[in-house]
Backbone as numpy.savetxt, mean C-alpha at the origin, in Angstrom:
# Nx Ny Nz CAx CAy CAz Cx Cy Cz
-14.82 2.71 -8.73 -15.66 3.87 -8.73 -14.76 5.10 -8.73
-15.09 6.07 -9.54 -14.33 7.33 -9.59 -14.94 8.29 -8.58
-14.11 8.86 -7.73 -14.58 9.78 -6.70 -14.56 11.21 -7.23
-15.43 12.03 -6.66 -15.45 13.44 -7.02 -14.59 14.21 -6.03
-14.03 15.36 -6.42 -13.19 16.14 -5.50 -13.95 16.49 -4.22
-13.29 16.32 -3.09 -13.88 16.65 -1.80 -14.74 15.55 -1.22
-14.98 14.47 -1.96 -15.80 13.37 -1.47 -15.06 12.62 -0.38
-15.77 12.27 0.69 -15.16 11.49 1.77 -14.93 10.06 1.29
-13.84 9.49 1.72 -13.52 8.12 1.36 -14.29 7.20 2.30
-15.15 6.31 1.77 -15.91 5.42 2.64 -15.00 4.49 3.43
-15.42 4.16 4.65 -14.66 3.24 5.50 -14.54 1.89 4.79
-13.37 1.28 4.90 -13.15 -0.01 4.29 -12.78 0.07 2.82
-12.37 1.26 2.37 -11.95 1.42 0.98 -10.59 2.11 0.94
-10.02 2.14 -0.25 -8.73 2.80 -0.47 -8.91 3.77 -1.62
-8.32 4.95 -1.50 -8.36 5.95 -2.56 -7.05 5.88 -3.35
-7.18 5.80 -4.68 -6.03 5.75 -5.57 -6.14 6.93 -6.53
-5.10 7.80 -6.55 -5.18 9.05 -7.30 -4.02 9.15 -8.29
-4.36 9.58 -9.52 -3.34 9.91 -10.52 -3.92 10.96 -11.45
-3.14 11.98 -11.73 -3.56 13.00 -12.68 -4.84 13.72 -12.30
-5.08 13.89 -11.00 -6.27 14.60 -10.56 -7.52 13.75 -10.49
-7.46 12.50 -10.93 -8.62 11.60 -10.86 -8.44 10.64 -9.71
-9.48 10.52 -8.90 -9.44 9.65 -7.73 -10.36 8.46 -7.94
-9.85 7.28 -7.65 -10.64 6.04 -7.74 -10.79 5.48 -6.33
-12.01 5.12 -5.95 -12.26 4.50 -4.66 -12.34 2.99 -4.90
-11.46 2.25 -4.24 -11.37 0.80 -4.44 -11.82 0.10 -3.17
-12.94 -0.64 -3.22 -13.40 -1.37 -2.04 -12.60 -2.65 -1.79
-12.80 -3.23 -0.63 -12.13 -4.47 -0.25 -12.47 -5.57 -1.26
-11.49 -6.40 -1.55 -11.59 -7.53 -2.48 -11.75 -7.11 -3.94
-11.34 -5.90 -4.25 -11.32 -5.44 -5.63 -9.95 -4.84 -5.92
-9.69 -4.58 -7.19 -8.40 -4.00 -7.57 -8.62 -2.97 -8.66
-7.59 -2.16 -8.87 -7.61 -1.16 -9.94 -6.30 -1.31 -10.72
-6.40 -1.26 -12.04 -5.22 -1.43 -12.90 -4.67 -0.07 -13.31
-3.35 -0.04 -13.56 -2.72 1.19 -14.04 -1.67 0.85 -15.09
-1.50 1.76 -16.03 -0.54 1.60 -17.12 -0.88 2.59 -18.22
-0.16 2.52 -19.33 -0.44 3.46 -20.42 -1.53 2.96 -21.35
-1.96 1.72 -21.22 -2.97 1.14 -22.09 -4.37 1.68 -21.82
-5.20 1.69 -22.85 -6.56 2.21 -22.73 -7.46 1.31 -21.88
-7.08 0.05 -21.72 -7.90 -0.86 -20.92 -7.64 -0.72 -19.42
-6.70 0.11 -19.01 -6.40 0.32 -17.58 -7.33 1.39 -17.01
-7.79 1.16 -15.78 -8.65 2.14 -15.12 -7.90 3.45 -14.89
-6.62 3.36 -14.54 -5.79 4.54 -14.34 -4.80 4.59 -15.50
-4.98 5.56 -16.38 -4.11 5.66 -17.55 -2.96 6.61 -17.25
-1.75 6.06 -17.35 -0.55 6.84 -17.11 -0.14 7.56 -18.39
0.94 8.31 -18.29 1.44 9.07 -19.42 1.70 8.17 -20.63
1.47 8.66 -21.85 1.67 7.85 -23.05 3.15 7.73 -23.43
3.93 7.15 -22.56 5.37 6.96 -22.75 5.58 5.48 -23.09
6.19 5.18 -24.23 6.34 3.79 -24.64 7.30 2.99 -23.74
7.97 3.65 -22.81 8.82 2.97 -21.84 7.98 2.39 -20.70
6.77 2.92 -20.51 5.84 2.45 -19.48 4.99 1.33 -20.08
4.83 0.25 -19.36 4.05 -0.89 -19.84 2.59 -0.52 -20.04
1.95 -1.20 -21.01 0.52 -0.96 -21.24 -0.28 -1.30 -19.98
0.07 -2.40 -19.33 -0.55 -2.78 -18.06 0.59 -2.91 -17.06
0.95 -1.79 -16.44 2.11 -1.76 -15.54 1.84 -2.52 -14.25
0.62 -2.42 -13.73 0.35 -3.10 -12.47 -1.08 -2.97 -12.02
-1.33 -3.57 -10.85 -2.63 -3.52 -10.20 -2.42 -3.16 -8.74
-3.41 -2.50 -8.17 -3.44 -2.24 -6.74 -4.65 -3.00 -6.21
-4.38 -4.04 -5.42 -5.43 -4.91 -4.90 -5.67 -4.57 -3.43
-6.94 -4.45 -3.06 -7.32 -4.09 -1.70 -7.91 -5.30 -1.00
-7.30 -5.71 0.10 -7.83 -6.77 0.94 -8.27 -6.15 2.26
-8.89 -6.93 3.12 -9.44 -6.39 4.36 -8.37 -5.79 5.26
-7.14 -6.33 5.22 -6.11 -5.87 6.15 -4.84 -5.39 5.47
-4.83 -5.29 4.14 -3.62 -4.84 3.46 -3.94 -4.43 2.03
-2.98 -3.75 1.45 -3.04 -3.37 0.04 -1.84 -4.03 -0.63
-2.06 -4.67 -1.77 -0.96 -5.33 -2.47 -0.74 -4.63 -3.80
0.51 -4.26 -4.07 0.89 -3.67 -5.35 1.47 -4.80 -6.20
0.82 -5.10 -7.32 1.27 -6.15 -8.23 1.92 -5.52 -9.44
3.09 -6.00 -9.80 3.77 -5.53 -11.00 3.41 -6.48 -12.14
2.65 -6.00 -13.12 2.21 -6.84 -14.24 3.10 -6.69 -15.47
4.12 -5.87 -15.36 5.04 -5.68 -16.48 5.90 -6.93 -16.67
6.27 -7.18 -17.91 7.14 -8.33 -18.20 8.61 -8.00 -17.95
8.96 -6.70 -17.91 10.39 -6.38 -17.80 10.71 -5.16 -16.94
9.78 -4.30 -16.64 10.08 -3.05 -15.93 9.71 -3.15 -14.44
10.57 -2.64 -13.56 10.23 -2.64 -12.13 9.30 -1.48 -11.78
8.63 -1.61 -10.64 7.87 -0.52 -10.03 8.60 -0.14 -8.75
8.34 1.06 -8.26 8.92 1.50 -6.99 7.78 1.93 -6.08
7.84 1.50 -4.82 6.85 1.89 -3.82 7.57 2.79 -2.83
7.04 3.99 -2.65 7.65 4.98 -1.76 6.65 5.34 -0.66
7.08 5.17 0.59 6.25 5.57 1.73 7.08 6.45 2.64
6.44 6.95 3.68 7.16 7.81 4.61 8.03 6.99 5.56
7.91 5.66 5.53 8.71 4.79 6.38 9.74 4.05 5.55
10.99 4.38 5.71 12.05 3.62 5.08 12.30 3.96 3.62
13.23 3.24 3.03 13.62 3.50 1.64 12.57 2.99 0.66
12.72 3.40 -0.60 11.85 2.89 -1.65 12.02 1.38 -1.75
10.93 0.71 -2.11 10.97 -0.73 -2.33 10.78 -0.97 -3.82
11.67 -1.77 -4.40 11.57 -2.10 -5.82 10.77 -3.39 -5.96
9.71 -3.33 -6.76 8.88 -4.50 -7.05 9.26 -4.96 -8.45
9.95 -6.07 -8.53 10.43 -6.56 -9.82 9.28 -7.03 -10.69
9.54 -7.15 -11.98 8.53 -7.58 -12.95 7.92 -8.91 -12.51
6.59 -8.95 -12.50 5.88 -10.16 -12.11 5.71 -10.33 -10.62
6.28 -9.44 -9.81 6.23 -9.58 -8.36 5.11 -8.78 -7.72
5.02 -8.90 -6.41 4.04 -8.15 -5.64 4.65 -7.68 -4.34
4.02 -6.67 -3.73 4.52 -6.12 -2.46 3.34 -5.54 -1.69
3.29 -5.84 -0.41 2.26 -5.30 0.47 2.93 -4.32 1.43
2.82 -3.00 1.18 3.45 -2.03 2.08 2.86 -2.13 3.49
3.68 -1.95 4.52 3.14 -1.97 5.88 2.20 -0.78 6.07
1.02 -1.04 6.58 0.05 0.03 6.78 0.18 0.57 8.20
1.27 1.27 8.44 1.53 1.90 9.73 1.60 3.40 9.50
1.48 4.14 10.58 1.56 5.60 10.46 0.41 6.15 9.64
0.71 7.03 8.71 -0.36 7.70 7.98 -1.07 6.83 6.93
-0.57 5.64 6.65 -1.16 4.73 5.66 -1.24 5.36 4.27
-0.20 6.06 3.89 -0.10 6.68 2.57 1.17 6.19 1.89
1.08 5.93 0.59 2.28 5.59 -0.16 2.05 5.89 -1.64
3.15 5.94 -2.39 3.10 6.20 -3.82 3.69 5.01 -4.57
3.10 4.72 -5.73 3.66 3.75 -6.65 4.26 4.55 -7.80
5.55 4.37 -8.05 6.24 5.12 -9.09 6.53 4.21 -10.27
6.16 4.70 -11.45 6.45 3.99 -12.70 7.39 4.89 -13.49
8.58 4.40 -13.77 9.58 5.22 -14.44 9.45 5.12 -15.95
9.54 6.28 -16.60 9.47 6.34 -18.06 10.80 6.79 -18.63
10.77 7.23 -19.87 11.98 7.71 -20.55 12.40 9.07 -20.02
13.68 9.34 -20.11 14.25 10.66 -19.80 13.81 11.18 -18.44
13.75 10.30 -17.45 13.44 10.73 -16.09 11.97 10.95 -15.79
11.07 10.64 -16.72 9.64 10.76 -16.45 9.28 9.82 -15.31
8.50 10.33 -14.38 8.10 9.54 -13.23 6.59 9.64 -13.08
5.86 8.59 -13.46 4.41 8.56 -13.27 4.15 8.11 -11.85
3.36 8.89 -11.11 3.14 8.63 -9.70 1.66 8.34 -9.45
1.40 7.21 -8.80 0.04 6.83 -8.40 0.02 6.90 -6.88
-0.80 7.79 -6.33 -0.86 8.00 -4.88 -1.93 7.10 -4.28
-1.60 6.39 -3.20 -2.53 5.48 -2.54 -2.76 5.96 -1.12
-4.04 6.15 -0.76 -4.44 6.57 0.57 -5.26 5.44 1.18
-4.67 4.73 2.15 -5.35 3.59 2.78 -5.82 3.92 4.19
-6.02 5.20 4.50 -6.44 5.60 5.85 -7.80 5.02 6.24
-8.70 4.86 5.28 -10.05 4.39 5.59 -10.16 2.87 5.62
-9.07 2.19 5.32 -9.09 0.73 5.34 -9.21 0.24 6.78
-10.06 -0.72 7.01 -10.28 -1.23 8.37 -9.00 -1.89 8.90
-8.85 -1.86 10.20 -7.70 -2.47 10.85 -7.79 -3.98 10.73
-6.66 -4.67 10.75 -6.71 -6.13 10.66 -7.44 -6.74 11.84
-8.06 -7.87 11.61 -8.79 -8.54 12.69 -7.79 -9.14 13.68
-8.26 -9.31 14.90 -7.41 -9.89 15.95 -7.38 -11.40 15.73
-6.22 -12.02 15.82 -6.16 -13.46 15.60 -6.94 -14.24 16.65
-7.42 -15.42 16.27 -8.18 -16.27 17.19 -7.25 -16.80 18.28
-7.81 -17.12 19.47 -6.97 -17.68 20.54 -6.35 -19.00 20.10
-5.19 -19.29 20.67 -4.51 -20.54 20.36 -5.29 -21.71 20.94
-5.26 -22.89 20.30 -5.95 -24.06 20.85 -5.41 -24.41 22.23
-6.31 -24.80 23.14 -5.90 -25.19 24.48 -5.56 -24.03 25.39
-5.92 -22.82 25.01 -5.57 -21.65 25.81 -6.75 -21.14 26.62
-7.78 -21.95 26.81 -8.96 -21.51 27.55 -8.58 -21.14 28.98
-9.17 -20.05 29.47 -8.94 -19.62 30.84 -7.74 -18.71 31.01
-6.90 -18.56 30.01 -5.75 -17.67 30.12 -6.12 -16.30 29.59
-5.40 -15.32 30.03 -5.66 -13.94 29.58 -5.45 -13.84 28.08
-6.29 -13.03 27.44 -6.22 -12.87 25.99 -4.84 -12.40 25.54
-4.23 -11.48 26.30 -2.92 -10.96 25.90 -1.84 -12.04 25.97
-2.04 -13.07 26.82 -1.06 -14.15 26.91 -1.17 -15.13 25.75
-2.36 -15.23 25.15 -2.58 -16.26 24.14 -2.50 -15.76 22.72
-2.54 -14.47 22.54 -2.54 -13.94 21.18 -1.25 -13.17 20.92
-0.67 -13.46 19.80 0.55 -12.76 19.41 0.35 -12.20 18.02
0.69 -10.96 17.86 0.64 -10.34 16.54 2.07 -10.27 16.01
2.30 -10.89 14.88 3.63 -10.83 14.29 3.76 -9.57 13.47
4.88 -8.90 13.63 5.12 -7.65 12.91 6.55 -7.66 12.43
6.73 -7.42 11.15 8.07 -7.28 10.60 8.37 -5.80 10.47
9.36 -5.33 11.21 9.71 -3.91 11.21 10.98 -3.71 10.40
10.98 -2.69 9.58 12.19 -2.30 8.86 13.11 -1.57 9.84
14.42 -1.55 9.57 15.34 -0.84 10.47 14.95 0.63 10.69
14.48 1.30 9.65 14.09 2.71 9.81 12.87 2.83 10.73
11.94 1.87 10.66 10.78 1.91 11.53 11.19 1.64 12.98
12.15 0.75 13.18 12.63 0.47 14.53 13.29 1.70 15.15
14.06 2.44 14.32 14.71 3.66 14.83 13.67 4.70 15.24
12.61 4.85 14.43 11.56 5.81 14.76 10.87 5.40 16.05
10.54 4.13 16.18 9.89 3.63 17.39 10.79 3.82 18.62
12.07 3.52 18.48 13.01 3.69 19.59 13.11 5.16 19.99
13.15 6.06 19.01 13.23 7.49 19.31 11.98 7.97 20.03
10.82 7.45 19.65 9.57 7.85 20.31 9.50 7.31 21.74
10.03 6.13 21.97 9.95 5.51 23.29 11.06 5.96 24.24
12.15 6.47 23.71 13.31 6.81 24.53 12.98 7.73 25.71
12.22 8.82 25.53 11.93 9.68 26.68 11.19 8.95 27.80
10.31 8.03 27.45 9.57 7.29 28.46 10.45 6.29 29.20
11.41 5.74 28.50 12.25 4.71 29.10 13.43 5.26 29.89
13.77 6.53 29.70 14.93 7.11 30.38 14.55 8.01 31.54
13.28 8.12 31.85 12.86 8.98 32.97 12.97 8.28 34.29
């Protein structure tokens, strides 16, 4: 669905913007981008950019960037850590921490950079995992563990935020 300027993003959806056009993508759907006419998001008509460069798939707890190009990489840029290169045929699910904003960069000729902005702020939080078998009667915090993979830059930010509390 194409959103109008100033429209609120419905809860449980992701906004994908390029060239002033905003697409609202609900859970379990995706939006395609590339220079081809069959893509929902049409990038610049640069023959270095694939006709179907990629898809942005929205799941209940994450967004996956799929690279559909046969030979060109995509770059995912967020406010946390360095750019991530998504090789041809690969996929990447950016961590939805902090502001839940990131850009997908498609590189063209002579330094052209097509940018697709993704706003996942309205996406619902991941569900809490079910209790472990045989854990009846124990506190919920003892039986449930959330696994989180942190990048070094995210760990440094977290350590800097916690340092004043830990050194008082």
